[in-house]
Short mmCIF file of C-alpha atoms in Angstrom, two decimals:
data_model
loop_
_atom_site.label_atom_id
_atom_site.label_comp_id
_atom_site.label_asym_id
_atom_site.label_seq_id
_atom_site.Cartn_x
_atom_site.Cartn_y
_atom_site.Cartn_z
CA UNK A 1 5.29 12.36 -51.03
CA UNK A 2 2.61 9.87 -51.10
CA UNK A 3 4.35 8.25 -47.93
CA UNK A 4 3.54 11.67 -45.81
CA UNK A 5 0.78 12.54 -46.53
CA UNK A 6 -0.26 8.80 -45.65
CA UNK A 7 1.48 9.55 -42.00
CA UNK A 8 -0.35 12.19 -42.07
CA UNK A 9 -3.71 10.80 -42.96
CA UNK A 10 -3.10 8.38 -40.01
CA UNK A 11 -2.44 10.76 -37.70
CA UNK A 12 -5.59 12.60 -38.12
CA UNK A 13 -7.59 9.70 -38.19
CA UNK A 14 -6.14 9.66 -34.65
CA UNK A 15 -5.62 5.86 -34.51
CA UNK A 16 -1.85 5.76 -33.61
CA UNK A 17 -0.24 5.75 -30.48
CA UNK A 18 2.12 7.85 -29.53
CA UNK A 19 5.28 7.04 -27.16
CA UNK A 20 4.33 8.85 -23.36
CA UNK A 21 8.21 10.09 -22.95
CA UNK A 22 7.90 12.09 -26.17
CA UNK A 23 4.89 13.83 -24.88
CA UNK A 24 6.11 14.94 -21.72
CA UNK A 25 4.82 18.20 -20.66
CA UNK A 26 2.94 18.16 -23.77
CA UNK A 27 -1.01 18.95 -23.73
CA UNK A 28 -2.92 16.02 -23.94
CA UNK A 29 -6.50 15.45 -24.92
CA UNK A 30 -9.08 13.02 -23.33
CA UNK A 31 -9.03 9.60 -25.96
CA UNK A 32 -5.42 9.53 -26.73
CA UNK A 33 -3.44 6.37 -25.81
CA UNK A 34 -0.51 6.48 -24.95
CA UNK A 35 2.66 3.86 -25.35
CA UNK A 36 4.76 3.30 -22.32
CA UNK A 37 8.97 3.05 -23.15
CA UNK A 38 9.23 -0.80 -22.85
CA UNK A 39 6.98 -0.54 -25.62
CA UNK A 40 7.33 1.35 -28.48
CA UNK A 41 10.67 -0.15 -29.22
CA UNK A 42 8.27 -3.31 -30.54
CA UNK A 43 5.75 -1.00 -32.05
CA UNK A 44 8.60 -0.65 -35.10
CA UNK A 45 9.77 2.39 -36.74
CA UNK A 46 7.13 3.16 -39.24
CA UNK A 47 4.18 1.04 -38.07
CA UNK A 48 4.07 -0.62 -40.74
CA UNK A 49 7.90 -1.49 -41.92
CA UNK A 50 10.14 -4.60 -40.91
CA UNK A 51 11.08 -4.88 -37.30
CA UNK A 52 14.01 -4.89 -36.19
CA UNK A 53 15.55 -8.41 -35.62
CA UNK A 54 16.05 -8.62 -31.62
CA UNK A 55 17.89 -11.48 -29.80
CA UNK A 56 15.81 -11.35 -26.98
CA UNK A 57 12.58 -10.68 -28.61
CA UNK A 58 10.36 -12.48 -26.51
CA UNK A 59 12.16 -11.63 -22.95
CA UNK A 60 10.50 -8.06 -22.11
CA UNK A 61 11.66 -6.69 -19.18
CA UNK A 62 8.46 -5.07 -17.50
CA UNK A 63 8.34 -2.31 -14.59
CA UNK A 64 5.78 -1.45 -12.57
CA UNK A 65 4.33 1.57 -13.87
CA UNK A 66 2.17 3.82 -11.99
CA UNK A 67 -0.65 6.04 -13.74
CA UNK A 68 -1.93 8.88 -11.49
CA UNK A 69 -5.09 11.25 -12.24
CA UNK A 70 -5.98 12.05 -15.91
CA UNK A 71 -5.42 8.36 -16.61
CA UNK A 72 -6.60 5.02 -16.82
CA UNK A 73 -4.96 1.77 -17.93
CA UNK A 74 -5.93 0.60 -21.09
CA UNK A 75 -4.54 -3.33 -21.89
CA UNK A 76 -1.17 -2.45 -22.19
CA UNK A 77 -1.62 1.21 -22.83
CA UNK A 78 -2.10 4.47 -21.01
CA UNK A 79 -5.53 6.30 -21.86
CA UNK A 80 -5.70 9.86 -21.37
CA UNK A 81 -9.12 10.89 -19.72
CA UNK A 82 -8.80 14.64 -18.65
CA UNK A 83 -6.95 17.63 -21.02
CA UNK A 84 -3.89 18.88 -19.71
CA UNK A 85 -0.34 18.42 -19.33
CA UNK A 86 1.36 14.74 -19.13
CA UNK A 87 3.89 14.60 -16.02
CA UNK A 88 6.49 12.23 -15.34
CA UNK A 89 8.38 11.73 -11.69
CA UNK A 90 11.24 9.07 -11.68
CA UNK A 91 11.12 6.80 -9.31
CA UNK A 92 13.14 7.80 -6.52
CA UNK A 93 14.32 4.42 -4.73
CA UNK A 94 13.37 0.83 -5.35
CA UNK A 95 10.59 -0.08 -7.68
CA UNK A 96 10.98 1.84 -10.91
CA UNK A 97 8.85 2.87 -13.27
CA UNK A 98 7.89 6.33 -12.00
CA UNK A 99 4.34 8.13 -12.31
CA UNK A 100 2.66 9.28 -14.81
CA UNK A 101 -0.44 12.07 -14.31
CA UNK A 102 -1.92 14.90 -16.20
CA UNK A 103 -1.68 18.09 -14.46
CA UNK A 104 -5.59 19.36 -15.48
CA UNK A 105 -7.40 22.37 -13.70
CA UNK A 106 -10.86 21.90 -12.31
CA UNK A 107 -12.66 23.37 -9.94
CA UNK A 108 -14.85 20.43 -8.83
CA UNK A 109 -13.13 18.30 -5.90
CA UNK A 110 -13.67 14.30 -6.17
CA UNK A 111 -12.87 13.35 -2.93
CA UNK A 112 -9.82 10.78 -2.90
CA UNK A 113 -8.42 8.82 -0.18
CA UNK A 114 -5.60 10.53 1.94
CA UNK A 115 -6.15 14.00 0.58
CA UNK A 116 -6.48 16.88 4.07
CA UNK A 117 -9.64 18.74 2.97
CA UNK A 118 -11.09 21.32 5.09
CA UNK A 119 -14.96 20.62 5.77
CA UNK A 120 -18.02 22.60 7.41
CA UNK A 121 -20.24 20.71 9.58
CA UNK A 122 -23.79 20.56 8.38
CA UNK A 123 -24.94 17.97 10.93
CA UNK A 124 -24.68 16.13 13.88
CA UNK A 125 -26.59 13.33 14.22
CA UNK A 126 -25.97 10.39 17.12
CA UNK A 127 -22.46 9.47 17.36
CA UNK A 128 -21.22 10.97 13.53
CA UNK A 129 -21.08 14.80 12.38
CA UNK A 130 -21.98 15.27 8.43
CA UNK A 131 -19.12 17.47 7.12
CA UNK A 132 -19.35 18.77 3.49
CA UNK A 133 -16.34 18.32 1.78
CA UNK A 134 -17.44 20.07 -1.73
CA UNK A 135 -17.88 16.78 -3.15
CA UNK A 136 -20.87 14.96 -4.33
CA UNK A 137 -22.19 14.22 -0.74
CA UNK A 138 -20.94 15.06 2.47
CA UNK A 139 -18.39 13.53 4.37
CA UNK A 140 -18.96 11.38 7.76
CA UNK A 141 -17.19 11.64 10.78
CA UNK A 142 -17.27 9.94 13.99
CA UNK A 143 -16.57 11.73 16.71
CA UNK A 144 -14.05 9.15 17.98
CA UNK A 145 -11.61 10.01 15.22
CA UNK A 146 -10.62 12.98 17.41
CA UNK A 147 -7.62 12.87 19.51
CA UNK A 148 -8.11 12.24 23.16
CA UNK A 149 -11.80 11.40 22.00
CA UNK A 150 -13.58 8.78 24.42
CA UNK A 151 -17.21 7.86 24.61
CA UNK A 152 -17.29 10.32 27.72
CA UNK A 153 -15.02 13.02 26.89
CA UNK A 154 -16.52 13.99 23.64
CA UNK A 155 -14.92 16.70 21.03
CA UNK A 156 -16.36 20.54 20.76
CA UNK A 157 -17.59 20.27 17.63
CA UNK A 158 -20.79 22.65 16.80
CA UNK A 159 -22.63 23.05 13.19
CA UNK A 160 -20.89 25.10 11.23
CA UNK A 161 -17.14 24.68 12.36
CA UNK A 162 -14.16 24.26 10.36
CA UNK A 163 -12.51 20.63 10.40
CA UNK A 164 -9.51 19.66 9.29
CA UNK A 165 -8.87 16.30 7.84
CA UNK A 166 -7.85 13.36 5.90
CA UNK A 167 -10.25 10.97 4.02
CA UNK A 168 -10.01 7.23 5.38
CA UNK A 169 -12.35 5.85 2.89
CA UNK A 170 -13.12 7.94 -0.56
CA UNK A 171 -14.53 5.89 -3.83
CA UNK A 172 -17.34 6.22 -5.78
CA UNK A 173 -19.01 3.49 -4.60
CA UNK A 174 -19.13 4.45 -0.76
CA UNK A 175 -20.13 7.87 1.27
CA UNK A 176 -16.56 8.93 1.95
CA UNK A 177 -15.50 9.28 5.57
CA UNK A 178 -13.07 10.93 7.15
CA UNK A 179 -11.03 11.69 10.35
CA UNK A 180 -8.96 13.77 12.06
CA UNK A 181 -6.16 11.69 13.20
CA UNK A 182 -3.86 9.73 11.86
CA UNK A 183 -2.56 5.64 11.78
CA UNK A 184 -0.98 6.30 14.81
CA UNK A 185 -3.65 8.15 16.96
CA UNK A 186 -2.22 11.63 16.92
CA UNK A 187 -3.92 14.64 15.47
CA UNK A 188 -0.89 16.10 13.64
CA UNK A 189 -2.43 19.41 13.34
CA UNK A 190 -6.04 18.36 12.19
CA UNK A 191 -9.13 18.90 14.02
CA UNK A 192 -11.27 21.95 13.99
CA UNK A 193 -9.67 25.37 12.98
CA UNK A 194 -10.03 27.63 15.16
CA UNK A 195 -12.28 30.68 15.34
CA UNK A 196 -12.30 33.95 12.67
CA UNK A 197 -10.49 33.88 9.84
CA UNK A 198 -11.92 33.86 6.34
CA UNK A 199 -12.56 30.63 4.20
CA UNK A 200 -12.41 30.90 0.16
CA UNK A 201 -12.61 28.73 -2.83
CA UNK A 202 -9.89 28.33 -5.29
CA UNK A 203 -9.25 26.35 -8.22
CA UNK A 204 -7.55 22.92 -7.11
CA UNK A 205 -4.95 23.80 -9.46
CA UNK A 206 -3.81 26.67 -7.64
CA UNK A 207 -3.69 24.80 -4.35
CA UNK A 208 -1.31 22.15 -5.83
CA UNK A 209 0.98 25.01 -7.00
CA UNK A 210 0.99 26.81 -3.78
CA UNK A 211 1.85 23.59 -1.99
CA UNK A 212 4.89 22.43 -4.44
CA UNK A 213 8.13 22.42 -2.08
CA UNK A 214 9.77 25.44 -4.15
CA UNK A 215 6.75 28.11 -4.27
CA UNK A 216 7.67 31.64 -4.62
CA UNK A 217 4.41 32.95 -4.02
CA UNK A 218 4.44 31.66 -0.14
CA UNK A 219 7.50 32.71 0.58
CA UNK A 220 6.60 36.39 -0.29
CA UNK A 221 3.50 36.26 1.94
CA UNK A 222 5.39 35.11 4.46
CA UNK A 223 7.30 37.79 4.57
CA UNK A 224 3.92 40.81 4.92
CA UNK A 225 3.06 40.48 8.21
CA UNK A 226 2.30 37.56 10.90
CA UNK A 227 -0.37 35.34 9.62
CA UNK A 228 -1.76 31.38 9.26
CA UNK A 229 -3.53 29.47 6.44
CA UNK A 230 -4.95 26.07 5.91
CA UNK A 231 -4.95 24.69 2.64
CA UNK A 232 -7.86 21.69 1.79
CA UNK A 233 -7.24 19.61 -1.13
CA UNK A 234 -10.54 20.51 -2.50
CA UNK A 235 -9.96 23.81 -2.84
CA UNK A 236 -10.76 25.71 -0.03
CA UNK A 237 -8.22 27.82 1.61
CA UNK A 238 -8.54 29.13 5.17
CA UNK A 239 -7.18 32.70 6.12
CA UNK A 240 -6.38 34.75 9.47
CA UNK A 241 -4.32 37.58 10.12
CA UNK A 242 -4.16 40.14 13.32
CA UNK A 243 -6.97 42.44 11.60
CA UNK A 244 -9.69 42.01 9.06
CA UNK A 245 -7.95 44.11 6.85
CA UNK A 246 -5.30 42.33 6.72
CA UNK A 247 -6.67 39.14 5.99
CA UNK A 248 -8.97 40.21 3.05
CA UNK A 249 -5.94 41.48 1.32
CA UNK A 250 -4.14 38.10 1.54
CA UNK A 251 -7.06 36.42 0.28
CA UNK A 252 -7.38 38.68 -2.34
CA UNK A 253 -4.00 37.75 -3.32
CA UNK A 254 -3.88 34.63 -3.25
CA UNK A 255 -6.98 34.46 -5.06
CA UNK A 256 -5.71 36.43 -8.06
CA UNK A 257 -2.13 35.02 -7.90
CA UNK A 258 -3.61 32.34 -10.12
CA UNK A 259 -3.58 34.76 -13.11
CA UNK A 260 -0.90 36.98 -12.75
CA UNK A 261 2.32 36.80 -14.09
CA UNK A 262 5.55 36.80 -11.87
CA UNK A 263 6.09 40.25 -12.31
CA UNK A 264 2.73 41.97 -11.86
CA UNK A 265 3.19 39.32 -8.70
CA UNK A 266 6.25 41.60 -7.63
CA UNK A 267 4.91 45.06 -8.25
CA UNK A 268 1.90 43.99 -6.17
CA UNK A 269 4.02 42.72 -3.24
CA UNK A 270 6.46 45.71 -3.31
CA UNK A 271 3.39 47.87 -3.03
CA UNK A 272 1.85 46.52 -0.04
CA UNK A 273 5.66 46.31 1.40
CA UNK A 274 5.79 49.85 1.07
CA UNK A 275 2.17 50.87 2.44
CA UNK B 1 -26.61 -70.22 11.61
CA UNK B 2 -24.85 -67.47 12.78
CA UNK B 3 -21.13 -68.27 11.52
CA UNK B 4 -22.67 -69.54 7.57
CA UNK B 5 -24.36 -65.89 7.02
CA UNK B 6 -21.70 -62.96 7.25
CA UNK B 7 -23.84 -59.67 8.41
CA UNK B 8 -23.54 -57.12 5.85
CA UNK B 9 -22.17 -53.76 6.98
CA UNK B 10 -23.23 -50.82 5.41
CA UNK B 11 -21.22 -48.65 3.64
CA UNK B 12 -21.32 -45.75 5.66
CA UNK B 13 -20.43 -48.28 8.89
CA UNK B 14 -16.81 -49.50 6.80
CA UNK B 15 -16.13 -45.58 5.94
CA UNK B 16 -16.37 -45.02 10.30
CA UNK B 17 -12.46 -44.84 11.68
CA UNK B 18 -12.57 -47.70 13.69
CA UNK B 19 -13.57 -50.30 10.87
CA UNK B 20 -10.18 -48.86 8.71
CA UNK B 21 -8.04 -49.43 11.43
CA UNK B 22 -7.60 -53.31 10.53
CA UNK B 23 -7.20 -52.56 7.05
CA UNK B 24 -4.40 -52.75 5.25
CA UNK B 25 -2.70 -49.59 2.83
CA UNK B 26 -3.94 -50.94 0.07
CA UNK B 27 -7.72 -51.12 1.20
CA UNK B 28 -7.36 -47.79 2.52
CA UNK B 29 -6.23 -45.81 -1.06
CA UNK B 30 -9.04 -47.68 -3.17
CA UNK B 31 -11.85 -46.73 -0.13
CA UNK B 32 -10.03 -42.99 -1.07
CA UNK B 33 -10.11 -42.85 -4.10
CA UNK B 34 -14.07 -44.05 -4.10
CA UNK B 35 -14.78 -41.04 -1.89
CA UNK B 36 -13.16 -38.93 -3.70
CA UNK B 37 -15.49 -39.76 -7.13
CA UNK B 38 -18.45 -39.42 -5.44
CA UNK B 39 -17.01 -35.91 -4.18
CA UNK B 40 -16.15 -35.04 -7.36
CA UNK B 41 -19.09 -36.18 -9.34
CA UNK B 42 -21.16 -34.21 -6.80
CA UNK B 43 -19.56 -30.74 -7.15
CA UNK B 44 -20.10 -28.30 -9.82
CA UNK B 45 -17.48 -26.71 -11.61
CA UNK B 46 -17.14 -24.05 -15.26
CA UNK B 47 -16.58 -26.38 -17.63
CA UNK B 48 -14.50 -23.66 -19.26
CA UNK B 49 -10.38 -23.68 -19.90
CA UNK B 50 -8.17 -22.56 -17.51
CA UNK B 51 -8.12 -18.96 -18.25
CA UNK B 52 -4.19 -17.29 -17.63
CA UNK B 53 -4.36 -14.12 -15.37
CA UNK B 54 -2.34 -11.59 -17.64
CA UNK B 55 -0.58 -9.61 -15.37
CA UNK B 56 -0.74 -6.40 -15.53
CA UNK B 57 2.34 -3.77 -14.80
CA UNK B 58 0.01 -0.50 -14.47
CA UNK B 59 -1.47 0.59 -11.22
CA UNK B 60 -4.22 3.30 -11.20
CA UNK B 61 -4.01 5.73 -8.14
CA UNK B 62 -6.21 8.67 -8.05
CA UNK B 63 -4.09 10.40 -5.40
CA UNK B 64 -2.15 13.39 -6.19
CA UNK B 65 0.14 12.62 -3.27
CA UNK B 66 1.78 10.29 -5.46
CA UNK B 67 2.70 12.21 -7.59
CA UNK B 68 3.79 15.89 -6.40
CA UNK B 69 5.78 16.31 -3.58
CA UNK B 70 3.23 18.43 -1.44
CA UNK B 71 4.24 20.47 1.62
CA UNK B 72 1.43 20.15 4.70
CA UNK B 73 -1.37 22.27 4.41
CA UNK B 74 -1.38 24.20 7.23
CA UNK B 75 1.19 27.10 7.70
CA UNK B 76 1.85 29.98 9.51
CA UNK B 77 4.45 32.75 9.52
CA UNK B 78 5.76 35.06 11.64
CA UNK B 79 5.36 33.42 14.81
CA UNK B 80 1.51 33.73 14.32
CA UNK B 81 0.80 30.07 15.73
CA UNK B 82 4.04 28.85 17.31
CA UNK B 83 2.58 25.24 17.56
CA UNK B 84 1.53 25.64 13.86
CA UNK B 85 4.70 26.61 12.80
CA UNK B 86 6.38 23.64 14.91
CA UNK B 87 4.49 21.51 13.26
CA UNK B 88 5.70 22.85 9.86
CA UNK B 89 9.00 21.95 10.70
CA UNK B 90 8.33 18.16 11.99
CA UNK B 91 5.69 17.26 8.70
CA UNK B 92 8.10 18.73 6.23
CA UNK B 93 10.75 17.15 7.63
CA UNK B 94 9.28 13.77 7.01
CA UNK B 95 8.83 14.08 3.74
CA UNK B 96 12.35 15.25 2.82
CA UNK B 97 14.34 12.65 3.19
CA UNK B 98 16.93 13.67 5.80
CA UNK B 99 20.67 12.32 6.14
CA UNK B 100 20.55 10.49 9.47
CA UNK B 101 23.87 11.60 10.92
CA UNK B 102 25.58 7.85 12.06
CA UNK B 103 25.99 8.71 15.88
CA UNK B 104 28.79 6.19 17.05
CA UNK B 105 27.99 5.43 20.72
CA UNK B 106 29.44 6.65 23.33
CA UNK B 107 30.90 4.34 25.78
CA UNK B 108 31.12 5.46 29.30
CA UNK B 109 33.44 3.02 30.96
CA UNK B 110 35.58 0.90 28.63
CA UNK B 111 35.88 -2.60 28.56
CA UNK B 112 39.15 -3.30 30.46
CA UNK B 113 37.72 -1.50 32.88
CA UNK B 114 34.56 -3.34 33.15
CA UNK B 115 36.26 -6.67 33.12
CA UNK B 116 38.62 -5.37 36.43
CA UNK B 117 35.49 -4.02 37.89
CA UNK B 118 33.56 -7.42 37.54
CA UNK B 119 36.68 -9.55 38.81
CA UNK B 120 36.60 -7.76 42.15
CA UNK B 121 33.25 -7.61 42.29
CA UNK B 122 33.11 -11.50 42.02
CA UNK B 123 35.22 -11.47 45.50
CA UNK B 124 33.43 -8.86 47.42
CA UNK B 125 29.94 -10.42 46.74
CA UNK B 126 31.29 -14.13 47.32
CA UNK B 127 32.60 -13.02 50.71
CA UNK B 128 28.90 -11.86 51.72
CA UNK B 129 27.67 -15.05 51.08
CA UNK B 130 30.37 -17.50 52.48
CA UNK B 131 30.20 -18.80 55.78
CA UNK B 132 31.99 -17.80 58.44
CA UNK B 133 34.63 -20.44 58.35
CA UNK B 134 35.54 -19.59 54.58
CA UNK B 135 35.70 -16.01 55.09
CA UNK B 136 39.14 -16.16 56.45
CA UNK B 137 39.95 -18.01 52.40
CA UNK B 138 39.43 -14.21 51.24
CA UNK B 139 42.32 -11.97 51.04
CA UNK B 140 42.73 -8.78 50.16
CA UNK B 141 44.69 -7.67 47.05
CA UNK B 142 47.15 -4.85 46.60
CA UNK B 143 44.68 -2.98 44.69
CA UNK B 144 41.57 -3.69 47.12
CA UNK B 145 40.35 -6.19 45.17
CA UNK B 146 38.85 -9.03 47.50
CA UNK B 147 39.78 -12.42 45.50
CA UNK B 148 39.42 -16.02 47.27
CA UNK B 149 42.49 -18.09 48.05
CA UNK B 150 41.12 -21.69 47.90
CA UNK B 151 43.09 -23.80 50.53
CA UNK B 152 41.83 -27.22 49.10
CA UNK B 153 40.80 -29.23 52.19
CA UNK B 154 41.67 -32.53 51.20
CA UNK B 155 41.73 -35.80 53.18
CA UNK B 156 44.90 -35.66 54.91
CA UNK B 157 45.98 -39.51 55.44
CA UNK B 158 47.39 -39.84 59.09
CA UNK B 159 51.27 -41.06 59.08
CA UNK B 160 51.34 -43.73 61.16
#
């Protein structure tokens, strides 16, 4: 009796850790640390109780452990800093330890290094265009970082095109820059998107659920009629289909995929199958 | 005059290379170890204890890439953009990781054959560049196969 409700006063004071793999796919709040496997078996069973005699006490063998977004390090701990759901992903080959991340919803885009954003040009000025990227200040980019770019053969770039790209330098320190080709010189598909089409915001949630390898909802629109989109990272999605039509209602649905269910998803799609 | 009164060097003149040439090992480790005071005395250092780096097993990434396995953001369907839709293929591809198929290589010509090719080749190109009077050494095989029939041309001692 008086032993729970002392758990229990602890708890609520909020001062103990708890272990990160019993909170997987758990929600999470911002201020809770969090106790990676190696060690919670030396945190004891009740806090507060004996330990457990161990031979190799002192011999701890560490893995590398990597914490993703939604998380800091904290001396030996994990510290939660957004609210949301705590993912693992085993390591696949070679170092262990896997990742750890909270899967939050936002609608604000930080811009981070590697992520393909799509950006409007706002400026041009010498040799670098100003592309707004959504974030706190817009993005920089040379107009070398074009494929087949030379001092004299310079890219078509006007205000107020689409670009394509991937940040090369993105930290809170710095302007973030970007380009649109990769290590190895090629453009791999970046570069400016091409003309019509319809440009909309989403949620950056939504973006990282359409892009998981096993999404339903793409496969369906794939299926309608011809068509091409462009997914940025910071949660702008580019549309075009053969008419104007056509393309307002797949932005419309992808826009209000985010709160439907799988079913009303279905009726929705058999509908427009049919029409 | 001269030889009662040794000249004094200066310091800096016995530190110079060629006055520590005729010293001996000894000489040399004590002129060391007096440069290396005044060094020492000279340059500042935290008069603190040598702090241990703790090492630390956590890496922070900010990078979603890490984490999810994300397709590539551009698609298209339907044959809307056939290079788009090529380049679908080739960007997914990478990421998956694909079972390289071991391709055991295919030899055109096997080895015997090679080796019989190389012997008669040895001939026919040895012929080219023989002179005249060492052409007639060649002879011609069964097969076709040019090989050289080395008559030795030794010093034949006359019989009386």
């Amino acid at each position: 009796m008086a032993e729970a409700a002392a758990v229990a006063a602890e708890s609520l004071a909020g001062g103990r850790a708890r272990a990160a793999r019993t909170v997987l796919n758990q929600v999470v709040l911002p201020g809770e640390e969090l106790l990676l496997p190696e060690q919670e078996d030396a945190e004891g069973p009740g806090g507060g109780g004996e330990r457990p005699l161990r031979l190799n006490a002192g011999v701890r063998s560490r893995v590398r452990v990597v914490c993703g977004p939604g998380l800091r390090r904290c001396g030996d701990r994990l510290l939660v800093t957004k609210c949301g759901r705590l993912r693992h992903k085993e390591p696949g080959s070679g170092s262990g330890g896997g990742v750890y991340w909270v899967d939050s919803q936002q609608k604000r885009y930080v811009p981070v290094k590697g992520d393909h954003v799509i950006g409007i040009v706002t400026a041009k000025s010498g040799d670098i265009f100003k592309v707004d990227v959504g974030g706190s200040e817009p993005a920089s980019l040379s107009y070398l970082a074009f494929e087949g770019a030379t001092k004299r053969n310079r890219p078509n770039v006007q205000v107020g095109d689409l670009i394509y790209g991937q940040f090369v330098v993105a930290n809170k320190d710095m302007e973030p820059e970007m380009v649109c080709i990769d290590s190895c010189g090629r453009a791999n598909g970046m570069g400016v998107i091409g003309h019509d089409g319809l440009l909309f915001k989403v949620t950056l949630g939504l973006i990282r659920k359409l892009l998981a390898p096993d999404c339903e909802i793409i496969q369906e629109v794939g299926k309608l009629y011809p068509l091409e989109i462009v997914f940025g990272m910071n949660g702008r999605i580019w549309v075009k289909a053969k008419t104007i039509q056509q393309t307002l209602i797949l932005a419309n649905i992808l826009e209000a995929c985010e709160h439907m269910t799988a079913d009303q998803r279905k009726q929705i799609f058999s509908r427009l199958a049919e029409s | 005059m001269a030889a009662e009164r040794k000249t004094k060097l200066s310091k800096n003149l016995l530190r110079m290379k060629f006055m520590q040439r005729g010293l001996d090992s000894e000489t040399k480790k004590q002129l060391e170890e007096e440069e290396k005071k005044i060094i020492g005395e000279e340059h500042w250092y935290l008069d603190l204890p040598a702090l241990t780096e703790k090492e630390s097993f956590i890496i922070e990434e900010q990078s979603f890439l890490l984490c999810e396995d994300l397709l590539y953001g551009r698609m298209s369907f339907r044959g809307f953009n056939p290079e788009v839709e090529k380049l679908m293929l080739q960007m997914n591809d990478k990421n998956k990781a694909e079972v390289v198929e071991d391709k055991t290589e295919e030899v055109d010509v096997s080895d015997e054959e090679m080796a019989r090719r190389y012997e008669t080749l040895v001939g026919t190109i040895g012929k080219k560049f023989a002179k005249k009077r060492d052409r007639a050494n060649y002879e011609e095989d069964e097969n076709g196969g040019v090989k050289l029939i080395k008559a030795k041309k030794m010093f034949l001692k006359p019989q009386d």
